[in-house]
């Protein structure tokens, strides 16, 4: 039984470079979420997919950020022209769909991004 | 807008003792869920326990119980018989179901240290 996986686990880049992260959710989960967590803070919601449709985006997701889930399975998060303020842990989570109820989100180990 | 407040940045507890981690929330919605997650130093968020706004009984999961006081808008986590492995960051989170909401809103967390 595999949980949510993320790749890479760590990424160091120079300011201005583009980076892409990958998330593989739990196989039967149709919902996928991206969060960002900075030091000393709780995770903050970035965006959410149901199957391949991106249904919600936070105002935190500037034009430099784009997320895709082309076949409703894995997802990628790309950051263009990285800035030092983008340094954070990027967490992916997945869950089953359905109205109400717990529908707890299962989190991956995260990708730690450092922008120099 | 939803808000989660965790006022205890750090807590200490002796092994085998019980500890209460505080969480208050703010929402105008009537249908919502409250979650607690544990984040060890490895970074992965681990789901612990869930309480729905319409649940009449407090949730329990093994050594974890949730002290839900709806009128006071509080959802405190109680860990009984603390173990050294309980040392971690603990986050309270909320999901509002009105309008099909899916994102989790997290607090700033409480760092728990279990001592011998």
Coordinates of N, CA and C in Angstrom, one line a residue, chain A:
Chain A
X1 N 0.9 -1.2 0.0 CA 0.0 0.0 0.0 C 0.9 1.2 0.0
X2 N 0.8 2.0 -1.1 CA 1.7 3.2 -1.1 C 0.8 4.4 -0.8
X3 N 1.5 5.4 -0.1 CA 0.8 6.6 0.2 C 1.0 7.6 -0.9
X4 N 0.9 8.9 -0.6 CA 1.2 10.0 -1.5 C 2.7 10.1 -1.6
X5 N 3.2 10.2 -2.9 CA 4.6 10.4 -3.0 C 4.9 11.7 -3.8
X6 N 6.0 12.3 -3.5 CA 6.4 13.6 -4.1 C 7.9 13.5 -4.5
X7 N 8.1 14.2 -5.6 CA 9.5 14.2 -6.2 C 9.8 15.5 -6.8
X8 N 11.0 16.1 -6.5 CA 12.0 15.6 -5.6 C 11.6 15.9 -4.2
X9 N 12.4 15.4 -3.2 CA 12.2 15.7 -1.8 C 12.9 17.1 -1.5
X10 N 13.9 17.4 -2.2 CA 14.6 18.7 -1.9 C 15.0 19.2 -3.3
X11 N 14.9 20.6 -3.4 CA 15.3 21.3 -4.6 C 16.0 22.6 -4.2
X12 N 17.2 22.8 -4.7 CA 17.9 24.0 -4.5 C 18.0 24.7 -5.9
X13 N 17.6 25.9 -6.0 CA 17.7 26.6 -7.3 C 18.2 28.0 -7.1
X14 N 18.5 28.6 -8.2 CA 18.9 30.0 -8.2 C 17.7 30.9 -8.6
X15 N 17.7 32.0 -8.0 CA 16.6 33.0 -8.3 C 16.5 33.2 -9.8
X16 N 15.3 33.1 -10.3 CA 15.0 33.3 -11.7 C 14.9 32.0 -12.5
X17 N 15.3 30.9 -11.9 CA 15.1 29.6 -12.6 C 13.7 29.1 -12.4
X18 N 13.3 28.2 -13.3 CA 12.0 27.5 -13.2 C 12.2 26.2 -12.5
X19 N 11.2 25.8 -11.7 CA 11.3 24.5 -11.1 C 9.9 23.8 -11.3
X20 N 10.0 22.5 -11.3 CA 8.7 21.7 -11.4 C 8.8 20.5 -10.4
X21 N 7.6 20.4 -9.7 CA 7.5 19.3 -8.7 C 6.4 18.3 -9.1
X22 N 6.6 17.1 -8.7 CA 5.6 16.1 -9.1 C 5.0 15.5 -7.8
X23 N 3.7 15.2 -7.9 CA 3.0 14.5 -6.9 C 2.2 13.3 -7.4
X24 N 2.4 12.2 -6.8 CA 1.6 11.0 -7.2 C 0.6 10.7 -6.0
X25 N -0.7 10.8 -6.2 CA -1.6 10.6 -5.1 C -1.9 9.1 -4.8
X26 N -2.6 8.8 -3.8 CA -3.1 7.5 -3.6 C -4.0 7.1 -4.7
X27 N -3.8 5.9 -5.3 CA -4.4 5.6 -6.6 C -5.9 5.8 -6.7
X28 N -6.6 5.5 -5.7 CA -8.1 5.6 -5.9 C -8.6 6.9 -5.5
X29 N -7.8 7.9 -5.1 CA -8.2 9.2 -4.7 C -8.4 10.1 -6.0
X30 N -9.6 10.7 -6.1 CA -9.8 11.6 -7.2 C -9.6 13.0 -6.9
X31 N -9.3 13.4 -5.7 CA -9.0 14.8 -5.3 C -7.6 14.9 -4.9
X32 N -7.0 16.0 -5.4 CA -5.6 16.3 -5.1 C -5.4 17.8 -4.8
X33 N -4.6 18.0 -3.8 CA -4.4 19.4 -3.3 C -2.9 19.7 -3.2
X34 N -2.6 21.0 -3.4 CA -1.3 21.5 -3.1 C -1.4 22.6 -2.0
X35 N -0.4 22.5 -1.1 CA -0.3 23.4 0.0 C 1.2 23.9 0.0
X36 N 1.4 25.1 0.6 CA 2.7 25.6 0.9 C 2.9 25.8 2.4
X37 N 4.0 25.4 2.9 CA 4.3 25.6 4.3 C 5.6 26.3 4.5
X38 N 5.6 27.5 5.1 CA 6.8 28.2 5.5 C 7.2 27.9 6.9
X39 N 8.4 28.2 7.3 CA 8.9 27.9 8.6 C 8.1 28.5 9.7
X40 N 7.6 27.6 10.7 CA 6.9 28.1 11.8 C 5.4 28.4 11.5
X41 N 5.0 28.0 10.4 CA 3.6 28.2 10.0 C 2.9 26.9 9.6
X42 N 1.6 26.9 9.7 CA 0.8 25.8 9.2 C 0.7 25.8 7.6
X43 N 0.4 24.7 7.0 CA 0.3 24.7 5.6 C -0.8 25.7 5.1
X44 N -0.6 26.3 3.9 CA -1.6 27.2 3.3 C -2.0 26.6 2.0
X45 N -3.3 26.6 1.8 CA -3.8 26.1 0.5 C -3.4 26.8 -0.7
X46 N -3.0 26.1 -1.7 CA -2.7 26.7 -3.0 C -3.7 26.4 -4.1
X47 N -4.0 25.1 -4.3 CA -4.9 24.8 -5.3 C -5.5 23.3 -5.1
X48 N -6.6 23.0 -5.9 CA -7.2 21.7 -5.7 C -7.8 21.2 -7.0
X49 N -7.6 19.9 -7.3 CA -8.1 19.3 -8.4 C -9.1 18.2 -8.1
X50 N -10.2 18.1 -8.9 CA -11.0 16.9 -8.8 C -10.9 16.3 -10.2
X51 N -10.3 15.1 -10.2 CA -9.9 14.4 -11.4 C -8.9 15.3 -12.1
X52 N -9.2 15.7 -13.4 CA -8.2 16.5 -14.1 C -8.6 18.0 -14.0
X53 N -9.7 18.3 -13.4 CA -10.2 19.7 -13.4 C -9.7 20.4 -12.2
X54 N -9.1 21.6 -12.4 CA -8.6 22.4 -11.4 C -9.8 23.3 -10.9
X55 N -10.3 23.0 -9.7 CA -11.6 23.7 -9.3 C -11.4 24.9 -8.4
X56 N -10.3 25.0 -7.8 CA -10.1 26.1 -6.9 C -8.6 26.5 -6.8
X57 N -8.4 27.8 -6.8 CA -7.0 28.4 -6.7 C -7.0 29.5 -5.7
X58 N -6.0 29.5 -4.9 CA -5.8 30.5 -3.8 C -5.2 31.7 -4.5
X59 N -5.4 32.9 -3.8 CA -4.8 34.1 -4.3 C -3.3 34.0 -4.1
X60 N -2.8 33.1 -3.3 CA -1.4 32.9 -3.1 C -0.8 32.4 -4.4
X61 N -1.6 31.8 -5.3 CA -1.0 31.2 -6.5 C -0.9 32.3 -7.5
X62 N 0.3 32.9 -7.6 CA 0.5 34.0 -8.5 C 0.6 33.5 -9.9
X63 N 0.7 34.4 -10.9 CA 0.9 34.0 -12.3 C 2.1 33.2 -12.5
X64 N 3.1 33.2 -11.7 CA 4.3 32.4 -11.9 C 4.1 31.0 -11.5
X65 N 3.0 30.7 -10.9 CA 2.7 29.3 -10.5 C 1.7 28.7 -11.4
X66 N 1.9 27.4 -11.8 CA 0.9 26.7 -12.6 C 0.9 25.3 -12.1
X67 N -0.3 24.7 -12.0 CA -0.5 23.3 -11.6 C -1.3 22.6 -12.7
X68 N -1.0 21.4 -12.9 CA -1.7 20.5 -13.8 C -1.9 19.1 -13.3
X69 N -3.0 18.5 -13.8 CA -3.2 17.1 -13.5 C -3.8 16.5 -14.7
X70 N -3.0 16.3 -15.7 CA -3.5 16.0 -17.1 C -4.4 14.8 -17.2
X71 N -4.1 13.7 -16.6 CA -5.0 12.5 -16.8 C -5.7 12.2 -15.5
X72 N -5.8 13.1 -14.6 CA -6.5 12.8 -13.3 C -5.7 11.9 -12.4
X73 N -4.4 11.7 -12.7 CA -3.6 10.9 -11.8 C -2.6 11.7 -11.1
X74 N -1.3 11.7 -11.6 CA -0.3 12.6 -11.0 C -0.5 14.0 -11.3
X75 N 0.1 14.9 -10.5 CA 0.0 16.3 -10.7 C 1.4 16.9 -10.7
X76 N 1.6 18.1 -11.4 CA 2.8 18.8 -11.4 C 2.5 20.2 -11.0
X77 N 3.5 20.8 -10.2 CA 3.4 22.2 -9.8 C 4.7 22.9 -10.3
X78 N 4.5 23.9 -11.2 CA 5.6 24.6 -11.7 C 5.7 26.0 -11.2
X79 N 6.9 26.4 -10.9 CA 7.1 27.8 -10.5 C 8.1 28.4 -11.5
X80 N 7.7 29.4 -12.1 CA 8.5 30.1 -13.1 C 9.2 31.3 -12.4
X81 N 10.4 31.6 -12.9 CA 11.2 32.8 -12.4 C 11.1 32.8 -10.9
X82 N 11.7 31.8 -10.3 CA 11.6 31.7 -8.8 C 12.2 32.9 -8.1
X83 N 11.6 33.2 -6.9 CA 12.1 34.3 -6.1 C 12.4 33.7 -4.7
X84 N 13.2 34.4 -3.9 CA 13.6 33.9 -2.6 C 12.4 33.7 -1.7
X85 N 11.3 34.4 -1.9 CA 10.1 34.2 -1.1 C 9.4 33.0 -1.4
X86 N 9.8 32.3 -2.5 CA 9.2 31.0 -2.8 C 9.7 29.9 -2.0
X87 N 10.8 30.1 -1.3 CA 11.4 29.1 -0.5 C 10.4 28.6 0.6
X88 N 10.1 27.3 0.6 CA 9.1 26.8 1.4 C 9.1 25.3 1.2
X89 N 8.2 24.6 2.0 CA 7.9 23.2 1.8 C 6.6 23.2 1.0
X90 N 6.6 22.4 -0.1 CA 5.4 22.3 -0.9 C 4.8 20.9 -0.7
X91 N 3.6 20.9 -0.1 CA 3.0 19.6 0.3 C 1.8 19.3 -0.7
X92 N 1.8 18.0 -1.0 CA 0.7 17.5 -1.8 C -0.2 16.6 -1.0
X93 N -1.5 16.6 -1.2 CA -2.4 15.8 -0.4 C -3.4 15.2 -1.4
X94 N -4.0 14.1 -1.0 CA -5.1 13.5 -1.8 C -6.2 13.0 -0.9
X95 N -7.4 12.9 -1.5 CA -8.5 12.4 -0.7 C -9.6 11.8 -1.7
X96 N -10.5 11.1 -1.1 CA -11.6 10.6 -1.9 C -12.6 11.7 -2.0
X97 N -13.4 11.7 -3.1 CA -14.4 12.7 -3.3 C -15.7 12.4 -2.5
X98 N -16.7 13.3 -2.6 CA -17.9 13.1 -1.9 C -18.3 14.2 -1.0
X99 N -19.5 14.4 -0.8 CA -20.0 15.6 0.0 C -19.9 15.3 1.5
X100 N -19.5 16.3 2.2 CA -19.4 16.3 3.6 C -18.5 15.2 4.2
X101 N -18.7 14.9 5.4 CA -17.9 13.8 6.0 C -16.5 14.1 6.2
X102 N -15.7 13.2 6.8 CA -14.3 13.5 7.1 C -13.5 13.7 5.9
X103 N -13.5 12.7 5.0 CA -12.8 12.8 3.7 C -11.4 13.4 4.0
X104 N -10.7 12.8 5.0 CA -9.4 13.3 5.4 C -8.5 13.3 4.3
X105 N -7.6 14.3 4.3 CA -6.6 14.4 3.3 C -5.3 13.7 3.7
X106 N -4.7 12.9 2.9 CA -3.5 12.2 3.2 C -2.4 13.0 2.5
X107 N -1.4 13.3 3.3 CA -0.3 14.1 2.8 C 0.9 13.3 2.4
X108 N 1.6 13.9 1.4 CA 2.9 13.3 1.0 C 4.0 13.9 1.9
X109 N 5.3 13.5 1.7 CA 6.4 14.0 2.5 C 6.8 15.4 2.2
X110 N 6.4 15.9 1.1 CA 6.7 17.3 0.8 C 8.0 17.5 -0.1
X111 N 8.1 18.6 -0.8 CA 9.3 19.0 -1.5 C 9.7 20.3 -0.9
X112 N 11.0 20.3 -0.4 CA 11.5 21.5 0.2 C 12.3 22.2 -0.8
X113 N 11.8 23.4 -1.1 CA 12.5 24.3 -2.1 C 13.3 25.4 -1.4
X114 N 14.5 25.5 -1.9 CA 15.4 26.6 -1.4 C 15.8 27.4 -2.6
X115 N 15.5 28.7 -2.6 CA 15.8 29.6 -3.7 C 17.0 30.5 -3.2
X116 N 18.1 30.4 -3.9 CA 19.3 31.1 -3.5 C 19.4 32.5 -4.2

